[in-house]
mmCIF file of C-alpha atoms in Angstrom:
data_model
loop_
_atom_site.group_PDB
_atom_site.id
_atom_site.type_symbol
_atom_site.label_atom_id
_atom_site.label_comp_id
_atom_site.label_asym_id
_atom_site.label_seq_id
_atom_site.Cartn_x
_atom_site.Cartn_y
_atom_site.Cartn_z
ATOM 1 C CA GLN A 5 -130.121 127.341 -34.480
ATOM 2 C CA LYS A 6 -127.268 125.838 -36.226
ATOM 3 C CA GLU A 7 -124.466 128.151 -37.309
ATOM 4 C CA VAL A 8 -124.786 127.022 -40.897
ATOM 5 C CA GLU A 9 -128.252 126.142 -42.534
ATOM 6 C CA GLN A 10 -128.381 124.520 -45.928
ATOM 7 C CA ASP A 11 -131.603 123.092 -47.420
ATOM 8 C CA PRO A 12 -131.354 119.457 -47.710
ATOM 9 C CA GLY A 13 -133.456 119.180 -50.712
ATOM 10 C CA PRO A 14 -133.478 116.770 -52.555
ATOM 11 C CA LEU A 15 -133.278 118.733 -55.515
ATOM 12 C CA SER A 16 -133.988 117.307 -59.339
ATOM 13 C CA VAL A 17 -133.472 119.335 -62.374
ATOM 14 C CA PRO A 18 -133.059 118.326 -65.962
ATOM 15 C CA GLU A 19 -129.934 118.073 -67.744
ATOM 16 C CA GLY A 20 -128.723 121.484 -68.966
ATOM 17 C CA ALA A 21 -130.476 123.412 -66.328
ATOM 18 C CA ILE A 22 -128.662 126.192 -63.986
ATOM 19 C CA VAL A 23 -128.564 125.061 -60.629
ATOM 20 C CA SER A 24 -128.411 127.247 -57.349
ATOM 21 C CA LEU A 25 -127.405 125.852 -54.182
ATOM 22 C CA ASN A 26 -127.462 128.170 -51.020
ATOM 23 C CA CYS A 27 -126.209 128.186 -47.539
ATOM 24 C CA THR A 28 -126.842 130.993 -44.649
ATOM 25 C CA TYR A 29 -124.839 131.409 -41.833
ATOM 26 C CA SER A 30 -124.963 133.234 -38.535
ATOM 27 C CA ASN A 31 -121.263 133.560 -37.387
ATOM 28 C CA SER A 32 -119.950 136.938 -38.860
ATOM 29 C CA ALA A 33 -116.449 135.811 -38.154
ATOM 30 C CA PHE A 34 -116.497 133.311 -41.103
ATOM 31 C CA GLN A 35 -114.227 134.520 -43.784
ATOM 32 C CA TYR A 36 -113.381 131.429 -45.739
ATOM 33 C CA PHE A 37 -115.916 129.543 -47.638
ATOM 34 C CA MET A 38 -115.807 126.212 -49.579
ATOM 35 C CA TRP A 39 -118.204 123.911 -51.335
ATOM 36 C CA TYR A 40 -117.405 120.236 -51.245
ATOM 37 C CA ARG A 41 -118.971 117.667 -53.516
ATOM 38 C CA GLN A 42 -119.903 113.987 -52.337
ATOM 39 C CA TYR A 43 -120.832 111.266 -54.466
ATOM 40 C CA SER A 44 -122.661 108.518 -52.989
ATOM 41 C CA ARG A 45 -120.577 106.148 -50.567
ATOM 42 C CA LYS A 46 -117.524 108.515 -51.168
ATOM 43 C CA GLY A 47 -115.774 111.086 -49.134
ATOM 44 C CA PRO A 48 -116.428 114.829 -49.709
ATOM 45 C CA GLU A 49 -113.943 116.527 -52.298
ATOM 46 C CA LEU A 50 -113.334 120.321 -52.264
ATOM 47 C CA LEU A 51 -114.809 122.008 -55.267
ATOM 48 C CA MET A 52 -114.762 125.590 -54.843
ATOM 49 C CA TYR A 53 -112.972 127.882 -52.226
ATOM 50 C CA THR A 54 -113.280 131.515 -51.674
ATOM 51 C CA TYR A 55 -112.338 133.884 -49.175
ATOM 52 C CA SER A 56 -114.592 136.901 -48.099
ATOM 53 C CA SER A 57 -117.333 138.529 -50.327
ATOM 54 C CA GLY A 58 -117.333 138.335 -54.195
ATOM 55 C CA ASN A 59 -117.554 135.746 -57.054
ATOM 56 C CA LYS A 60 -115.273 132.828 -57.935
ATOM 57 C CA GLU A 61 -115.785 130.843 -61.323
ATOM 58 C CA ASP A 62 -114.246 127.702 -62.398
ATOM 59 C CA GLY A 63 -115.502 126.080 -65.619
ATOM 60 C CA ARG A 64 -119.442 125.787 -65.043
ATOM 61 C CA PHE A 65 -119.182 126.240 -61.606
ATOM 62 C CA THR A 66 -119.511 129.867 -59.801
ATOM 63 C CA ALA A 67 -119.370 130.408 -56.119
ATOM 64 C CA GLN A 68 -120.769 133.665 -54.783
ATOM 65 C CA VAL A 69 -120.512 135.257 -51.301
ATOM 66 C CA ASP A 70 -122.381 137.814 -49.902
ATOM 67 C CA LYS A 71 -121.039 138.521 -46.408
ATOM 68 C CA SER A 72 -123.500 141.614 -45.518
ATOM 69 C CA SER A 73 -126.140 139.055 -45.859
ATOM 70 C CA LYS A 74 -124.527 136.036 -44.535
ATOM 71 C CA TYR A 75 -125.272 134.255 -47.538
ATOM 72 C CA ILE A 76 -123.222 132.008 -49.848
ATOM 73 C CA SER A 77 -124.379 130.189 -53.307
ATOM 74 C CA LEU A 78 -123.167 127.721 -55.738
ATOM 75 C CA PHE A 79 -124.056 128.027 -59.274
ATOM 76 C CA ILE A 80 -123.775 125.219 -61.902
ATOM 77 C CA ARG A 81 -124.079 125.947 -65.451
ATOM 78 C CA ASP A 82 -125.034 123.139 -68.201
ATOM 79 C CA SER A 83 -125.862 120.872 -65.527
ATOM 80 C CA GLN A 84 -124.596 117.018 -66.238
ATOM 81 C CA PRO A 85 -125.923 113.705 -64.930
ATOM 82 C CA SER A 86 -122.379 113.463 -63.539
ATOM 83 C CA ASP A 87 -123.069 116.425 -61.263
ATOM 84 C CA SER A 88 -125.842 114.343 -59.407
ATOM 85 C CA ALA A 89 -124.115 114.390 -56.014
ATOM 86 C CA THR A 90 -124.541 115.746 -52.338
ATOM 87 C CA TYR A 91 -123.268 119.165 -52.024
ATOM 88 C CA LEU A 92 -121.976 120.650 -48.814
ATOM 89 C CA CYS A 93 -121.126 124.132 -47.807
ATOM 90 C CA ALA A 94 -118.358 124.630 -45.027
ATOM 91 C CA MET A 95 -116.929 127.599 -43.580
ATOM 92 C CA SER A 96 -114.180 128.801 -41.053
ATOM 93 C CA PRO A 97 -113.265 131.721 -39.610
ATOM 94 C CA ILE A 98 -109.458 131.563 -40.533
ATOM 95 C CA GLN A 99 -107.660 130.131 -43.404
ATOM 96 C CA GLY A 100 -107.013 126.266 -42.804
ATOM 97 C CA ALA A 101 -108.507 126.539 -39.658
ATOM 98 C CA GLN A 102 -108.879 122.919 -38.209
ATOM 99 C CA LYS A 103 -112.759 122.839 -37.605
ATOM 100 C CA LEU A 104 -114.758 123.578 -40.702
ATOM 101 C CA VAL A 105 -118.207 124.028 -39.979
ATOM 102 C CA PHE A 106 -120.415 122.388 -42.569
ATOM 103 C CA GLY A 107 -123.892 122.595 -43.877
ATOM 104 C CA GLN A 108 -126.344 119.594 -44.008
ATOM 105 C CA GLY A 109 -125.782 119.182 -47.655
ATOM 106 C CA THR A 110 -128.101 119.474 -50.536
ATOM 107 C CA ARG A 111 -128.871 116.005 -52.434
ATOM 108 C CA LEU A 112 -128.997 117.130 -56.217
ATOM 109 C CA THR A 113 -130.047 114.781 -59.111
ATOM 110 C CA ILE A 114 -129.627 115.969 -62.655
ATOM 111 C CA ASN A 115 -131.964 113.959 -64.926
ATOM 112 C CA PRO A 116 -130.838 113.078 -68.369
ATOM 113 C CA GLY B 20 -100.615 109.087 -55.788
ATOM 114 C CA ALA B 21 -102.670 107.347 -52.830
ATOM 115 C CA GLY B 22 -105.378 109.135 -51.209
ATOM 116 C CA VAL B 23 -106.595 109.046 -47.489
ATOM 117 C CA SER B 24 -107.797 105.272 -46.842
ATOM 118 C CA GLN B 25 -109.968 103.977 -44.222
ATOM 119 C CA SER B 26 -110.892 100.689 -42.677
ATOM 120 C CA PRO B 27 -113.024 98.974 -42.437
ATOM 121 C CA SER B 28 -115.275 100.147 -45.098
ATOM 122 C CA ASN B 29 -118.327 98.804 -43.307
ATOM 123 C CA LYS B 30 -118.718 97.832 -39.606
ATOM 124 C CA VAL B 31 -121.692 96.219 -38.094
ATOM 125 C CA THR B 32 -121.683 95.670 -34.057
ATOM 126 C CA GLU B 33 -123.776 94.967 -31.255
ATOM 127 C CA LYS B 34 -124.597 97.662 -28.670
ATOM 128 C CA GLY B 35 -122.196 97.522 -25.911
ATOM 129 C CA LYS B 36 -119.212 96.315 -27.924
ATOM 130 C CA ASP B 37 -116.116 98.585 -28.358
ATOM 131 C CA VAL B 38 -115.259 99.237 -32.093
ATOM 132 C CA GLU B 39 -111.869 100.573 -33.615
ATOM 133 C CA LEU B 40 -111.989 102.634 -37.107
ATOM 134 C CA ARG B 41 -108.479 103.176 -38.577
ATOM 135 C CA CYS B 42 -107.365 105.946 -40.776
ATOM 136 C CA ASP B 43 -104.239 106.267 -43.055
ATOM 137 C CA PRO B 44 -103.691 109.834 -44.196
ATOM 138 C CA ILE B 45 -101.785 110.913 -47.238
ATOM 139 C CA SER B 46 -98.177 110.416 -46.670
ATOM 140 C CA GLY B 47 -96.458 113.865 -45.463
ATOM 141 C CA HIS B 48 -99.814 115.333 -44.205
ATOM 142 C CA THR B 49 -99.231 116.555 -40.896
ATOM 143 C CA ALA B 50 -102.903 117.498 -40.024
ATOM 144 C CA LEU B 51 -105.574 114.721 -39.676
ATOM 145 C CA TYR B 52 -109.194 115.088 -38.853
ATOM 146 C CA TRP B 53 -112.144 112.703 -37.733
ATOM 147 C CA TYR B 54 -115.744 113.830 -38.715
ATOM 148 C CA ARG B 55 -119.050 112.012 -38.243
ATOM 149 C CA GLN B 56 -121.806 112.167 -40.743
ATOM 150 C CA SER B 57 -125.211 110.997 -39.611
ATOM 151 C CA LEU B 58 -127.960 110.236 -42.185
ATOM 152 C CA GLY B 59 -128.887 113.557 -43.870
ATOM 153 C CA GLN B 60 -126.706 115.591 -41.679
ATOM 154 C CA GLY B 61 -123.696 117.806 -42.514
ATOM 155 C CA LEU B 62 -120.406 116.590 -41.142
ATOM 156 C CA GLU B 63 -119.815 116.884 -37.478
ATOM 157 C CA PHE B 64 -116.246 117.818 -36.389
ATOM 158 C CA LEU B 65 -114.895 115.022 -33.717
ATOM 159 C CA ILE B 66 -111.136 115.672 -33.388
ATOM 160 C CA TYR B 67 -107.915 117.080 -34.782
ATOM 161 C CA PHE B 68 -104.358 116.292 -34.800
ATOM 162 C CA GLN B 69 -101.517 118.550 -35.860
ATOM 163 C CA GLY B 70 -98.230 117.275 -35.706
ATOM 164 C CA ASN B 71 -96.931 116.752 -32.176
ATOM 165 C CA SER B 72 -99.204 119.183 -30.743
ATOM 166 C CA ALA B 73 -101.894 118.154 -28.178
ATOM 167 C CA PRO B 74 -104.953 117.201 -30.338
ATOM 168 C CA ASP B 75 -108.219 119.299 -30.296
ATOM 169 C CA LYS B 76 -110.604 117.084 -28.645
ATOM 170 C CA SER B 77 -113.359 119.514 -28.334
ATOM 171 C CA GLY B 78 -115.823 117.909 -30.948
ATOM 172 C CA LEU B 79 -115.956 114.377 -29.206
ATOM 173 C CA PRO B 80 -119.611 113.783 -27.981
ATOM 174 C CA SER B 81 -118.816 111.650 -25.046
ATOM 175 C CA ASP B 82 -115.933 109.893 -22.952
ATOM 176 C CA ARG B 83 -116.741 106.886 -24.869
ATOM 177 C CA PHE B 84 -115.022 108.184 -27.947
ATOM 178 C CA SER B 85 -111.127 108.521 -28.239
ATOM 179 C CA ALA B 86 -108.600 108.821 -30.764
ATOM 180 C CA GLU B 87 -104.865 108.443 -30.946
ATOM 181 C CA ARG B 88 -102.358 109.103 -33.781
ATOM 182 C CA THR B 89 -99.153 106.887 -33.694
ATOM 183 C CA GLY B 90 -95.862 108.259 -35.261
ATOM 184 C CA GLY B 91 -97.570 111.346 -36.464
ATOM 185 C CA SER B 92 -99.223 109.035 -39.144
ATOM 186 C CA VAL B 93 -101.988 106.291 -38.738
ATOM 187 C CA SER B 94 -104.835 107.450 -36.438
ATOM 188 C CA THR B 95 -107.418 105.115 -34.742
ATOM 189 C CA LEU B 96 -110.811 106.209 -33.522
ATOM 190 C CA THR B 97 -112.134 104.046 -30.627
ATOM 191 C CA ILE B 98 -115.808 104.052 -29.668
ATOM 192 C CA GLN B 99 -116.702 102.141 -26.300
ATOM 193 C CA ARG B 100 -119.700 100.677 -25.360
ATOM 194 C CA THR B 101 -121.430 101.543 -28.483
ATOM 195 C CA GLN B 102 -124.869 102.859 -28.667
ATOM 196 C CA GLN B 103 -127.356 102.945 -31.415
ATOM 197 C CA GLU B 104 -127.102 106.712 -31.692
ATOM 198 C CA ASP B 105 -123.252 106.118 -32.825
ATOM 199 C CA SER B 106 -124.649 104.657 -36.135
ATOM 200 C CA ALA B 107 -123.214 106.874 -38.790
ATOM 201 C CA VAL B 108 -120.542 107.449 -41.509
ATOM 202 C CA TYR B 109 -117.096 108.273 -39.738
ATOM 203 C CA LEU B 110 -114.837 110.391 -42.151
ATOM 204 C CA CYS B 111 -111.145 110.877 -41.684
ATOM 205 C CA ALA B 112 -109.372 113.769 -43.660
ATOM 206 C CA SER B 113 -105.839 115.000 -43.825
ATOM 207 C CA SER B 114 -104.045 118.282 -44.795
ATOM 208 C CA ALA B 115 -100.798 119.505 -45.206
ATOM 209 C CA GLN B 116 -99.591 122.343 -42.998
ATOM 210 C CA ARG B 117 -98.760 124.956 -45.521
ATOM 211 C CA GLY B 118 -98.494 128.752 -45.288
ATOM 212 C CA GLY B 119 -100.981 129.200 -48.048
ATOM 213 C CA GLY B 120 -103.929 127.264 -46.492
ATOM 214 C CA GLU B 121 -104.973 123.697 -45.813
ATOM 215 C CA THR B 122 -107.275 121.717 -48.099
ATOM 216 C CA GLN B 123 -108.754 118.913 -46.167
ATOM 217 C CA TYR B 124 -108.662 115.678 -48.223
ATOM 218 C CA PHE B 125 -111.389 112.999 -47.236
ATOM 219 C CA GLY B 126 -111.386 109.240 -47.003
ATOM 220 C CA PRO B 127 -114.176 107.244 -48.011
ATOM 221 C CA GLY B 128 -115.467 106.795 -44.672
ATOM 222 C CA THR B 129 -116.406 103.741 -42.329
ATOM 223 C CA ARG B 130 -120.053 102.997 -42.363
ATOM 224 C CA LEU B 131 -120.810 102.104 -38.563
ATOM 225 C CA LEU B 132 -124.168 100.242 -37.554
ATOM 226 C CA VAL B 133 -124.937 99.676 -34.240
ATOM 227 C CA LEU B 134 -127.602 96.931 -33.622
#
């Protein structure tokens, strides 16, 4: 079993929809949780960064962590075609740890 | 400012040949990482360099893989006697060692195809 599980999709939704992306993990030592966005033929870029449980909001994006369930989510409100990309969750047990553990990535398409 | 750059962007090679992949990190970043991303898979950690410390090679899949970082800046990942299963995107990232945490900034990757 992988340490981090993420549904690879693909996920296709209409423009304006609310998107929910999720990851589950097995290592209870993970404390730092990240979401990366990767456009086609580009490297991943950090989108959201959260510590421990709780919510964090940044514009149309909300990251949610539930450590008791070992479950993290990324919500995208008012989705736009420019949000079409692969979204990767990543986590580590300590801040700035050298080895991030990534999920498989979910390929998301927002249809105009 | 310049981000992380990698070269070549694409590489096609024959099975059994050696390849070298290059990474130029962001200027001033002391930490450098190599990851491998296979089709439909997440990123797999390969190796980590931090300053002058010994690298963390725990992610290298076999002794055919090696990496070096010269002068604390540019890094080269070498794959000897390439196999078809080595085909993947090889991503490099760098980060600044600060007390407040390290965001990893990724390059665009080198797409390696072993025929």
